XYZ file of C-alpha atoms in Angstrom:
750
model
C -17.495 21.430 -12.498
C -20.182 20.308 -14.968
C -19.805 19.456 -18.648
C -22.391 19.261 -21.449
C -23.282 15.710 -22.430
C -22.022 16.177 -25.995
C -18.630 17.301 -24.706
C -18.503 14.339 -22.337
C -19.288 11.983 -25.192
C -16.492 13.407 -27.343
C -13.938 13.324 -24.546
C -14.793 9.814 -23.427
C -14.378 8.455 -26.981
C -14.731 4.663 -26.879
C -12.809 3.745 -23.729
C -14.449 1.461 -21.196
C -15.394 3.499 -18.191
C -17.653 3.934 -15.198
C -21.109 5.226 -16.125
C -22.058 6.752 -12.781
C -21.459 10.378 -13.820
C -23.398 9.937 -17.047
C -26.239 8.142 -15.262
C -26.297 10.964 -12.729
C -26.857 13.444 -15.589
C -29.817 11.408 -16.803
C -31.398 11.230 -13.349
C -30.809 14.924 -12.732
C -32.817 15.707 -15.869
C -35.667 13.562 -14.566
C -35.387 14.628 -10.924
C -33.797 18.106 -10.689
C -34.238 18.170 -6.917
C -31.614 15.445 -6.597
C -28.907 18.028 -7.413
C -29.687 20.038 -4.293
C -30.226 16.871 -2.263
C -26.749 15.584 -3.096
C -25.269 19.018 -2.409
C -26.885 18.991 1.035
C -25.359 15.575 1.762
C -21.936 16.719 0.557
C -22.145 19.923 2.612
C -22.973 17.910 5.713
C -20.082 15.544 5.084
C -17.770 18.481 4.319
C -18.538 19.990 7.709
C -17.789 16.659 9.321
C -14.619 16.150 7.260
C -13.266 19.606 8.123
C -13.509 18.657 11.767
C -11.301 15.637 11.144
C -8.800 17.051 8.599
C -5.354 15.749 9.405
C -6.642 12.902 11.536
C -5.188 9.547 10.555
C -7.474 7.316 12.589
C -11.114 7.950 13.406
C -12.447 4.424 13.533
C -12.940 2.568 16.792
C -9.855 1.847 18.846
C -10.594 -1.880 18.813
C -7.417 -3.635 17.670
C -9.424 -6.746 16.829
C -10.696 -5.579 13.428
C -14.206 -6.948 12.982
C -16.663 -5.546 10.437
C -18.490 -2.505 11.785
C -21.114 -2.430 9.020
C -22.608 -5.410 7.167
C -24.759 -4.687 4.106
C -27.226 -7.285 2.749
C -26.833 -7.933 -0.989
C -29.057 -9.469 -3.635
C -27.647 -10.135 -7.112
C -29.961 -10.120 -10.146
C -28.570 -11.924 -13.202
C -30.154 -10.519 -16.375
C -29.529 -13.104 -19.073
C -30.282 -14.246 -22.622
C -31.349 -17.748 -21.699
C -30.231 -20.742 -19.689
C -26.792 -21.914 -20.760
C -25.876 -18.586 -22.372
C -22.605 -16.905 -21.276
C -24.497 -14.139 -19.480
C -26.391 -16.658 -17.341
C -23.480 -16.894 -14.956
C -23.358 -19.621 -12.284
C -23.708 -18.900 -8.551
C -19.985 -19.547 -8.089
C -19.257 -16.299 -9.937
C -21.443 -14.439 -7.449
C -19.696 -16.073 -4.478
C -16.323 -15.130 -5.986
C -17.458 -11.524 -6.365
C -18.614 -11.321 -2.742
C -15.194 -12.581 -1.687
C -13.536 -9.926 -3.864
C -15.623 -7.316 -2.063
C -14.600 -8.691 1.319
C -10.917 -8.694 0.360
C -11.096 -5.148 -1.026
C -13.185 -3.428 1.640
C -11.639 -5.338 4.562
C -8.037 -5.280 3.239
C -7.831 -8.967 4.057
C -4.259 -10.125 4.703
C -2.772 -12.563 2.174
C -5.222 -11.368 -0.521
C -5.026 -8.957 -3.460
C -6.795 -6.377 -1.302
C -3.869 -6.262 1.134
C -1.896 -3.328 -0.196
C -1.050 0.157 1.060
C -4.671 1.172 1.729
C -6.859 0.706 4.820
C -9.448 -1.690 6.180
C -12.812 0.098 5.844
C -14.540 -2.351 8.267
C -17.429 -2.666 5.762
C -18.692 -6.098 4.722
C -21.205 -7.294 2.113
C -23.338 -10.344 2.836
C -25.330 -12.284 0.233
C -28.952 -12.588 1.367
C -30.328 -15.937 2.493
C -33.912 -14.650 2.846
C -36.153 -12.845 0.366
C -38.276 -9.793 1.284
C -41.057 -12.091 2.507
C -38.667 -13.836 4.897
C -38.499 -17.067 2.904
C -35.185 -18.911 2.417
C -33.459 -17.749 -0.757
C -29.954 -18.034 -2.276
C -29.754 -14.255 -2.744
C -29.374 -14.641 -6.526
C -32.189 -14.151 -9.018
C -32.236 -15.015 -12.728
C -34.383 -12.971 -15.130
C -34.527 -13.136 -18.905
C -33.944 -9.688 -20.346
C -37.434 -9.614 -21.926
C -39.015 -10.204 -18.502
C -36.945 -7.263 -17.274
C -38.632 -5.053 -19.905
C -35.580 -4.845 -22.176
C -35.473 -5.410 -25.926
C -31.954 -6.841 -25.682
C -29.528 -7.684 -22.844
C -28.262 -4.100 -23.029
C -28.556 -1.091 -20.733
C -28.467 2.367 -22.332
C -27.534 5.084 -19.861
C -28.460 8.319 -21.557
C -30.418 9.901 -24.356
C -32.908 8.163 -26.584
C -33.410 4.585 -25.465
C -32.232 5.070 -21.873
C -33.642 2.046 -20.052
C -31.906 1.575 -16.686
C -35.030 2.680 -14.832
C -37.086 0.155 -16.822
C -34.827 -2.668 -15.681
C -34.937 -1.547 -12.061
C -38.705 -1.096 -12.061
C -39.218 -4.668 -13.237
C -36.502 -6.458 -11.272
C -35.400 -5.731 -7.736
C -35.949 -6.186 -4.021
C -36.658 -3.574 -1.358
C -33.812 -1.042 -1.663
C -34.070 -0.092 2.009
C -33.335 -3.690 2.989
C -30.873 -4.830 0.301
C -28.123 -3.472 -1.873
C -29.397 -4.567 -5.288
C -26.713 -5.489 -7.832
C -27.834 -6.114 -11.412
C -25.494 -8.012 -13.744
C -26.209 -7.501 -17.450
C -24.355 -8.491 -20.602
C -23.799 -5.034 -22.117
C -23.878 -1.435 -20.888
C -23.589 1.531 -23.251
C -23.470 5.273 -22.821
C -25.763 5.934 -25.773
C -27.824 3.744 -28.107
C -26.024 5.123 -31.152
C -22.597 3.634 -31.743
C -22.832 1.090 -28.948
C -20.022 -1.458 -29.512
C -20.664 -5.183 -29.264
C -18.867 -5.421 -25.916
C -20.387 -2.202 -24.593
C -18.370 0.793 -23.450
C -19.367 1.006 -19.771
C -18.231 -1.466 -17.107
C -20.759 -0.464 -14.470
C -22.636 2.362 -12.779
C -24.256 3.147 -9.463
C -26.430 5.672 -7.664
C -25.162 8.161 -5.145
C -27.478 8.337 -2.109
C -29.487 11.305 -3.449
C -29.814 10.197 -7.061
C -33.202 9.402 -8.532
C -35.950 7.580 -6.709
C -35.814 4.694 -4.287
C -36.334 2.342 -7.229
C -33.196 3.641 -8.938
C -30.916 2.809 -5.998
C -28.264 0.149 -6.520
C -25.354 -0.981 -8.685
C -25.194 -2.356 -12.243
C -22.147 -4.284 -13.528
C -21.359 -5.745 -16.947
C -21.283 -9.549 -16.984
C -17.687 -9.795 -18.219
C -16.462 -7.735 -15.252
C -18.254 -9.524 -12.453
C -16.920 -12.351 -10.289
C -13.873 -13.341 -12.316
C -10.428 -13.924 -10.762
C -8.861 -10.820 -12.349
C -12.045 -8.848 -12.959
C -13.688 -8.128 -9.638
C -12.949 -4.478 -8.900
C -15.701 -2.923 -11.027
C -18.218 -3.857 -8.333
C -15.840 -2.470 -5.685
C -15.604 0.809 -7.585
C -19.363 1.122 -8.128
C -20.213 0.259 -4.534
C -17.786 3.021 -3.586
C -20.109 5.381 -5.482
C -23.152 3.809 -3.837
C -21.564 4.662 -0.474
C -21.020 8.272 -1.596
C -17.461 8.213 -2.966
C -16.569 10.220 -6.050
C -13.817 9.554 -8.557
C -10.362 10.687 -7.468
C -10.385 12.864 -10.609
C -13.799 14.356 -9.789
C -14.166 17.946 -10.917
C -11.060 17.510 -13.067
C -13.109 15.224 -15.225
C -12.259 13.837 -18.622
C -9.495 15.820 -20.194
C -10.198 19.097 -18.419
C -6.696 19.311 -16.944
C -8.187 20.981 -13.873
C -7.283 19.950 -10.324
C -9.793 20.407 -7.508
C -9.702 19.680 -3.776
C -5.971 20.312 -3.454
C -5.583 21.870 0.019
C -7.111 22.209 3.487
C -9.418 24.998 2.334
C -11.228 22.992 -0.333
C -10.355 19.294 -0.051
C -13.630 18.514 1.789
C -15.838 20.498 -0.579
C -14.254 20.066 -4.033
C -12.823 17.278 -6.142
C -13.592 13.909 -4.565
C -14.264 15.669 -1.215
C -11.764 13.452 0.589
C -8.761 15.054 2.255
C -6.215 12.227 1.993
C -6.533 11.255 -1.675
C -4.100 13.237 -3.837
C -6.177 14.559 -6.756
C -5.411 13.669 -10.353
C -6.375 15.852 -13.310
C -7.671 13.016 -15.457
C -9.028 9.502 -15.314
C -6.243 6.919 -15.603
C -6.283 3.696 -17.589
C -4.023 0.663 -17.930
C -1.392 -0.346 -15.385
C -0.141 1.533 -12.341
C 2.495 4.179 -12.986
C 4.304 7.150 -11.507
C 2.687 10.544 -12.106
C 1.901 13.829 -10.376
C -0.593 15.850 -12.382
C -1.795 18.112 -9.540
C 0.000 20.333 -7.048
C -1.559 19.565 -3.678
C -0.863 20.226 -0.013
C -3.253 18.037 1.973
C -2.742 18.235 5.766
C -3.581 14.549 6.218
C -0.579 13.786 3.966
C 1.782 16.119 5.797
C 1.055 19.144 3.613
C 3.533 17.873 1.014
C 2.702 17.427 -2.656
C 2.209 13.707 -3.253
C 2.061 11.645 -6.461
C -1.347 10.787 -7.919
C -2.907 7.773 -6.214
C -3.685 5.931 -9.436
C -4.124 2.600 -7.615
C -7.179 3.904 -5.775
C -10.319 1.857 -6.362
C -12.064 5.066 -7.467
C -9.814 5.538 -10.521
C -9.935 3.533 -13.784
C -6.801 1.363 -13.865
C -7.101 -2.279 -14.876
C -8.478 -4.400 -12.044
C -5.157 -6.066 -11.039
C -3.699 -2.599 -10.314
C -6.539 -1.338 -8.094
C -6.114 -2.022 -4.370
C -6.440 1.141 -2.248
C -9.124 2.837 -0.191
C -7.795 5.620 2.034
C -8.789 6.345 5.626
C -10.629 9.460 4.459
C -12.638 7.426 1.963
C -13.392 4.827 4.627
C -14.596 7.553 6.992
C -16.804 9.078 4.291
C -18.398 5.699 3.518
C -18.939 4.846 7.188
C -20.405 8.278 7.896
C -22.770 7.892 4.928
C -23.938 4.568 6.339
C -24.487 6.176 9.736
C -26.451 9.250 8.630
C -28.131 8.443 5.304
C -31.566 6.846 5.735
C -31.451 4.905 2.444
C -28.106 3.354 3.406
C -29.084 1.852 6.768
C -29.544 -1.733 5.632
C -26.815 -2.629 8.156
C -29.116 -2.384 11.193
C -29.304 -5.598 13.200
C -33.050 -6.125 12.777
C -32.641 -5.960 9.003
C -29.677 -8.344 9.007
C -31.850 -10.896 10.787
C -34.756 -10.273 8.397
C -32.562 -10.728 5.314
C -30.493 -13.626 6.667
C -27.207 -11.763 6.494
C -24.397 -10.799 8.835
C -24.507 -13.052 11.878
C -27.545 -14.795 10.376
C -25.833 -15.261 7.016
C -23.138 -17.135 5.138
C -19.762 -17.750 6.747
C -16.335 -17.571 5.182
C -13.458 -18.107 7.636
C -10.111 -16.367 7.205
C -7.414 -15.225 9.575
C -3.958 -13.718 9.894
C -1.121 -13.748 12.394
C -0.254 -10.298 13.674
C 3.207 -9.285 12.494
C 3.283 -11.898 9.734
C 2.473 -10.304 6.397
C 3.478 -13.235 4.202
C 3.164 -16.906 5.188
C 4.788 -19.145 6.165
C 5.175 -17.307 9.454
C 8.531 -17.974 11.130
C 8.367 -17.833 14.937
C 10.304 -19.006 17.977
C 9.375 -21.767 20.450
C 6.865 -20.590 23.062
C 6.593 -17.190 21.375
C 3.325 -15.369 22.087
C 1.223 -15.379 18.895
C -1.778 -13.106 18.258
C -4.206 -14.507 15.691
C -6.844 -12.272 14.093
C -10.015 -13.473 12.390
C -10.944 -11.857 9.086
C -14.109 -13.882 8.665
C -17.263 -13.080 6.751
C -20.578 -13.585 8.516
C -20.008 -11.944 11.939
C -19.188 -15.231 13.722
C -19.756 -15.357 17.461
C -17.852 -18.527 18.381
C -14.268 -19.341 17.439
C -12.066 -22.381 17.889
C -8.402 -21.884 17.119
C -5.979 -24.793 16.781
C -2.281 -25.145 16.023
C -1.880 -28.640 14.646
C 0.824 -31.091 13.674
C -0.968 -33.467 11.367
C -4.119 -34.463 13.249
C -2.635 -33.634 16.642
C -3.802 -30.423 18.284
C -0.733 -28.810 19.862
C -2.321 -25.547 21.010
C -5.935 -24.363 21.084
C -8.059 -21.411 22.144
C -11.694 -20.320 22.124
C -10.930 -16.715 23.090
C -12.849 -15.028 20.268
C -12.110 -13.252 16.984
C -8.611 -12.453 18.229
C -6.778 -15.105 20.208
C -3.379 -15.364 21.848
C -1.610 -18.730 21.833
C 1.952 -19.785 22.502
C 3.921 -21.205 19.620
C 4.726 -24.912 19.918
C 7.850 -25.705 21.903
C 9.276 -28.121 19.331
C 10.830 -26.640 16.162
C 8.837 -27.863 13.172
C 6.213 -26.833 10.626
C 2.580 -26.554 11.760
C -0.869 -25.889 10.347
C -3.445 -23.561 11.881
C -7.169 -24.301 11.879
C -10.050 -21.923 12.596
C -13.634 -23.090 13.178
C -16.331 -20.409 13.304
C -20.072 -20.287 13.842
C -22.705 -17.572 13.967
C -26.500 -17.786 14.426
C -26.729 -20.324 11.607
C -26.659 -23.986 12.711
C -23.551 -25.248 10.911
C -19.968 -24.321 11.851
C -17.472 -23.683 9.060
C -13.718 -24.229 9.208
C -10.563 -23.401 7.304
C -7.032 -24.754 7.686
C -3.897 -22.963 6.538
C -1.420 -25.783 6.002
C 2.275 -25.258 6.782
C 1.370 -21.809 8.088
C 3.761 -21.755 11.054
C 7.469 -22.526 11.040
C 8.961 -22.738 14.537
C 12.675 -21.951 14.527
C 15.312 -23.996 16.252
C 16.734 -21.378 18.657
C 20.091 -23.140 18.697
C 20.465 -22.484 14.963
C 21.978 -19.036 15.251
C 24.458 -17.266 13.099
C 27.936 -16.559 14.407
C 29.252 -13.391 16.003
C 30.793 -11.422 14.440
C 28.238 -11.747 11.639
C 28.940 -10.964 7.970
C 26.777 -11.353 4.858
C 28.035 -10.247 1.440
C 25.382 -11.977 -0.738
C 28.057 -13.434 -3.031
C 26.569 -16.940 -2.766
C 23.929 -17.612 -5.420
C 21.313 -18.826 -2.929
C 18.823 -16.137 -1.978
C 17.660 -15.510 0.585
C 20.779 -16.838 2.321
C 20.247 -19.596 4.904
C 18.254 -18.305 7.856
C 17.281 -15.025 6.176
C 13.628 -14.147 5.504
C 12.116 -11.926 2.798
C 8.669 -10.523 3.628
C 6.677 -9.202 0.668
C 3.335 -7.985 2.147
C 1.683 -7.254 -1.223
C 2.697 -10.615 -2.703
C -0.887 -11.265 -3.861
C -1.078 -8.048 -5.911
C 0.382 -7.161 -9.276
C 3.588 -6.285 -7.338
C 4.212 -9.933 -6.460
C 7.770 -9.913 -7.837
C 8.785 -6.537 -6.370
C 10.564 -7.060 -3.092
C 14.092 -7.695 -1.832
C 16.103 -9.671 -4.390
C 19.729 -10.556 -5.040
C 21.438 -8.457 -7.687
C 24.604 -9.785 -9.306
C 26.820 -7.972 -11.813
C 30.598 -8.091 -12.042
C 32.227 -5.365 -9.989
C 28.977 -3.745 -8.845
C 28.998 -4.864 -5.209
C 29.864 -2.389 -2.478
C 32.638 -0.013 -3.500
C 33.196 -2.165 -6.577
C 35.006 -4.750 -4.496
C 32.464 -7.570 -5.023
C 29.857 -8.722 -7.509
C 26.590 -9.057 -5.607
C 24.241 -7.100 -3.359
C 20.543 -7.035 -2.492
C 18.109 -4.501 -3.825
C 14.500 -3.392 -4.168
C 13.562 -2.012 -7.580
C 11.666 1.071 -6.455
C 12.166 2.388 -9.977
C 9.286 0.160 -11.147
C 7.487 -0.262 -7.800
C 4.296 1.747 -8.353
C 2.758 1.271 -4.918
C 3.561 4.455 -3.021
C 4.197 3.840 0.681
C 4.397 0.028 0.516
C 7.042 -1.642 2.695
C 9.129 -4.778 2.133
C 11.327 -6.440 4.727
C 14.603 -8.370 4.794
C 15.292 -10.112 8.120
C 18.553 -11.653 9.277
C 18.961 -15.004 11.011
C 19.120 -14.968 14.806
C 22.415 -13.317 15.732
C 23.848 -13.886 19.236
C 25.237 -10.677 20.772
C 27.764 -11.775 23.429
C 27.275 -10.389 26.913
C 30.892 -9.199 26.820
C 30.622 -7.559 23.391
C 32.480 -4.234 23.197
C 30.419 -1.561 21.454
C 28.385 -3.999 19.320
C 27.657 -2.328 16.007
C 25.584 -2.929 12.904
C 27.266 -1.811 9.696
C 26.149 -2.041 6.087
C 26.900 -0.406 2.763
C 24.181 1.380 0.815
C 23.918 2.752 -2.697
C 20.916 4.899 -3.551
C 20.010 7.901 -5.700
C 16.765 9.797 -5.149
C 14.985 11.454 -8.073
C 13.334 14.844 -8.445
C 11.205 14.671 -11.546
C 8.607 16.611 -13.444
C 7.763 17.545 -17.024
C 5.027 19.201 -19.058
C 2.485 16.671 -17.767
C 3.819 16.117 -14.252
C 4.569 18.601 -11.507
C 8.094 18.178 -10.172
C 8.403 16.464 -6.782
C 10.975 14.387 -4.968
C 10.627 10.633 -5.365
C 12.723 9.603 -2.390
C 12.452 6.104 -0.927
C 13.153 5.288 2.722
C 15.414 2.735 4.404
C 14.695 1.856 8.029
C 16.471 -0.686 10.238
C 15.045 -2.338 13.352
C 16.224 -4.802 16.010
C 14.224 -7.379 17.976
C 15.173 -9.597 20.903
C 11.786 -11.342 21.167
C 11.768 -13.102 17.807
C 9.956 -10.283 16.040
C 7.072 -9.669 18.431
C 8.360 -6.132 18.880
C 10.906 -4.039 17.037
C 13.070 -1.075 18.038
C 13.978 1.434 15.338
C 17.749 1.836 15.036
C 18.091 3.910 11.879
C 15.954 5.650 9.271
C 16.878 7.806 6.295
C 15.137 8.607 3.063
C 15.145 10.862 0.051
C 18.168 13.110 -0.328
C 19.403 12.213 3.165
C 19.821 8.635 1.925
C 21.166 9.644 -1.492
C 24.885 8.869 -1.640
C 25.564 12.345 -3.082
C 23.192 14.235 -0.788
C 21.298 15.573 -3.818
C 18.667 13.916 -5.969
C 18.999 13.306 -9.680
C 16.939 16.060 -11.334
C 15.059 15.502 -14.572
C 12.514 17.557 -16.510
C 11.963 15.156 -19.385
C 11.388 11.431 -19.228
C 11.944 9.733 -15.896
C 15.656 8.882 -15.440
C 16.861 5.358 -16.140
C 17.082 3.046 -13.172
C 20.321 3.444 -11.277
C 22.906 0.671 -11.066
C 25.885 0.831 -8.708
C 29.102 1.942 -10.439
C 31.301 -0.841 -11.763
C 34.823 -1.369 -10.480
C 36.619 0.266 -7.519
C 34.822 3.426 -6.453
C 33.940 5.491 -3.423
C 30.283 6.048 -4.290
C 28.728 3.666 -1.771
C 28.099 4.800 1.815
C 28.980 2.855 4.939
C 26.373 3.124 7.727
C 27.508 2.284 11.268
C 24.793 1.969 13.897
C 25.534 1.270 17.563
C 23.478 -1.606 19.006
C 22.076 -0.608 22.424
C 23.729 -2.351 25.367
C 20.471 -3.947 26.522
C 20.752 -6.373 23.588
C 24.004 -7.842 24.896
C 23.611 -11.490 25.856
C 20.552 -11.940 23.604
C 19.762 -13.468 20.241
C 18.560 -10.674 17.974
C 16.971 -10.244 14.587
C 17.820 -7.264 12.381
C 15.103 -6.113 9.992
C 15.752 -3.898 6.947
C 12.670 -2.085 5.633
C 12.408 -0.560 2.169
C 9.486 1.879 2.010
C 8.914 2.658 -1.629
C 8.102 6.148 -2.808
C 8.492 5.007 -6.434
C 11.914 6.637 -6.650
C 14.938 4.522 -7.493
C 16.574 1.199 -6.773
C 17.991 0.726 -3.272
C 21.081 -1.478 -2.871
C 22.554 -2.974 0.323
C 25.747 -4.979 0.754
C 28.359 -6.066 3.299
C 26.037 -6.367 6.303
C 28.051 -6.824 9.506
C 27.242 -7.189 13.198
C 30.381 -7.071 15.327
C 32.321 -5.111 17.889
C 32.872 -1.591 16.598
C 36.627 -1.982 16.182
C 36.137 -5.225 14.231
C 33.958 -3.703 11.489
C 35.861 -3.968 8.235
C 36.002 -0.918 6.022
C 34.179 -0.889 2.728
C 36.020 2.167 1.438
C 38.522 1.233 -1.234
C 39.892 4.738 -1.863
C 43.096 5.568 0.010
C 42.904 8.493 2.419
C 45.771 10.141 0.546
C 47.358 13.420 1.637
C 48.945 13.968 -1.783
C 46.315 16.508 -2.851
C 44.294 17.388 0.275
C 45.010 17.860 3.944
C 43.001 18.702 7.025
C 44.319 20.167 10.259
C 44.318 20.151 13.175
C 43.216 16.576 13.744
C 41.943 16.140 16.376
C 39.934 19.381 16.380
C 40.013 21.039 19.811
C 38.925 24.654 19.415
C 35.869 24.143 17.204
C 37.478 24.879 13.845
C 39.574 23.099 11.266
C 40.950 23.898 7.832
C 40.659 21.804 4.684
C 43.613 22.566 2.391
C 43.918 21.828 -1.316
C 47.647 21.639 -2.102
C 47.161 22.743 -5.700
C 44.336 24.922 -7.061
C 41.815 23.318 -9.395
C 39.764 24.681 -12.279
C 36.656 22.949 -10.826
C 34.915 23.171 -7.460
C 35.489 20.621 -4.717
C 32.523 19.764 -2.454
C 33.025 18.523 1.079
C 30.592 16.598 3.290
C 30.926 16.262 7.041
C 29.105 13.119 8.173
C 28.456 11.109 11.303
C 29.777 7.547 11.415
C 26.283 6.373 10.392
C 26.472 8.517 7.268
C 24.167 11.386 8.283
C 25.203 14.597 6.532
C 25.887 17.380 9.056
C 27.483 20.001 6.840
C 28.095 20.615 3.138
C 30.483 23.196 1.705
C 32.732 23.994 -1.220
C 36.307 24.881 -2.093
C 35.557 27.087 -5.114
C 37.578 26.684 -8.284
C 40.940 28.453 -7.995
C 40.912 28.551 -4.175
C 43.024 26.303 -1.944
C 41.471 26.299 1.544
C 38.185 26.264 3.421
C 37.514 26.688 7.150
C 35.112 24.145 8.648
C 33.272 24.825 11.907
C 32.834 22.057 14.472
C 31.570 24.355 17.236
C 28.059 22.860 17.436
C 29.247 19.253 17.375
C 29.765 16.940 20.313
C 33.103 15.297 20.953
C 33.498 12.175 18.854
C 34.554 10.762 15.485
C 33.285 12.195 12.184
C 33.906 11.481 8.511
C 35.149 14.241 6.204
C 34.567 13.400 2.580
C 35.621 15.471 -0.430
C 34.130 15.063 -3.902
C 34.726 16.545 -7.305
C 32.194 16.099 -10.126
C 30.174 13.807 -7.851
C 33.070 11.380 -7.278
C 34.850 10.774 -3.986
C 38.434 12.075 -4.031
C 39.390 11.956 -0.370
C 37.971 10.470 2.861
C 39.328 10.988 6.341
C 38.268 10.424 9.946
C 38.273 13.559 12.050
C 38.318 13.510 15.848
C 36.661 16.277 17.859
C 37.696 16.641 21.496
C 36.505 18.969 24.254
């Protein structure tokens, strides 16, 4: 969908924005053929994308994630004079290149490590100029020498001067990605504010001439600690990404690219980015402005992905590229002639990639937040996330200056954890074709457990003690370096709001304000010894959760239902077996989500005082874990729904699990017979009729709802079928007005 420039100007008002669409309009006026050229590229990519719709992984199967494409970069600083604020120091450029690495490579322990993907694309600051001479990869040009009358770029209309800048300053576009940094960028000469109104702009592969190719970023949004994502966004355009609101642009209220038929040819032309009907500003939030059914996302309408780098949120809230976007960028690099700077011969000529600057980083597989707690002699898999395509690697686990373990295996190395419980540092030394190795040390990175420090069996944790996490417990917050740094498992204390109102504390994740759809957080127990003679070892815990189904005039109604999953490990966390998983309305303690058509409902707190609103989950522990020390891991996977509460976590023999239900199983008002059930049918009897409906739930011992029914107002009995159920124990629960009135165990026998 195309809009007249005057309409765009009115709709954009004076908000800071990306100028790529406006710049594209200017270049299309000058070079009309570029419209058809870009359409041909998009059609080719659409054909390719249709072939891969629904695929979740098209990159190489290599589980050692090195950069697949390295792009040489030169940065041109356009300034007002030495010592002026727009004559930024080289350190700002180095910081920006590291931002790009973190964002495009989803580097662990960085802001870029969120719920997106690793694109395997890297940007390398040139160390050679076009003539092959050594060069820092940064040029400084006074704005007058760049042909400008002021340090200002005007994108459109009278006074448009971006092409003037690029004609006077720049290196070979087929060898380098040129990035120009200039004090002020404005949409039009008239009404240009002092700080400008555009943060940056870029060229799509077909736009303009070869001279026009590259990225321009405003000085105040380049290479600063909390302002580094403008370059990420604009380079996304340079690699052929559109805005996530493309086609629905600027107040149109239109949604494009919403299903399998058109997701590759309309909107942003990516089939795993939920479209949004407008550009989004400010902080991350919950919204769903388009009804979509993208196969790559399960064909289910998903919330808008406002945290995507190709939207407009403030930099601290941007941290997602999707797999579809990564595929589109990588395919553009593979097929587009003016985006093939990554070829090895050019990397050598420009002094980049394996002939360029090094920046060592690494992660430990399975550890998403240091310090990484491991067991003695545990097998550890270290992964290099290093800039500069290093070819030699030296890995060391150290205690002080003593090397305890070492390896030279390569970018991914396996080492055994030290045998002595203690805290250790890890050092990585890398080298590429340049003569000088570079090293980094992560101090206190490893904590080796004392395996004799186990909890007791039976195990109970009620979180009543003020210390959190409790001794031996671990909280893992993978996106700790993002704006969500404080959103993870935390202790919640309020009088009478523990499980069933019988205690004061629990643990929770505030999904109600956790605007990072799909992000997981983990709570891990201490080592728990399961005796070899344990009888039906069981994990039990109490949960309180309410899902939300929400929509209003601006948001299409969908279910915001978070997920709880529980895992067990007998090898200190190297591998995990799923024991339990429920989410959405299946996890909701009522079986039905809160429904709202106005503002989003207030965050849910557990009821105060004795109540039957919590749910007890009982999960058998497989017999193969008997005689072993195990870890139990609780995963909260946020879908931005509502707070999830856990309490009274127990690991014990089944018959030793204490009940969390405080309501008496009274027969004064309700009865069920026969019990046990033998012929596949039972009867629930209400001794006195009521003016309101009763609702019954038949559940497994783990809380899974098998059947829901009603005793209508005025009636006194209801038959319940057990014919399709296996012999065993079930829970029959009766509610009125959403409150538990009666709970009873029912036995089913053959």
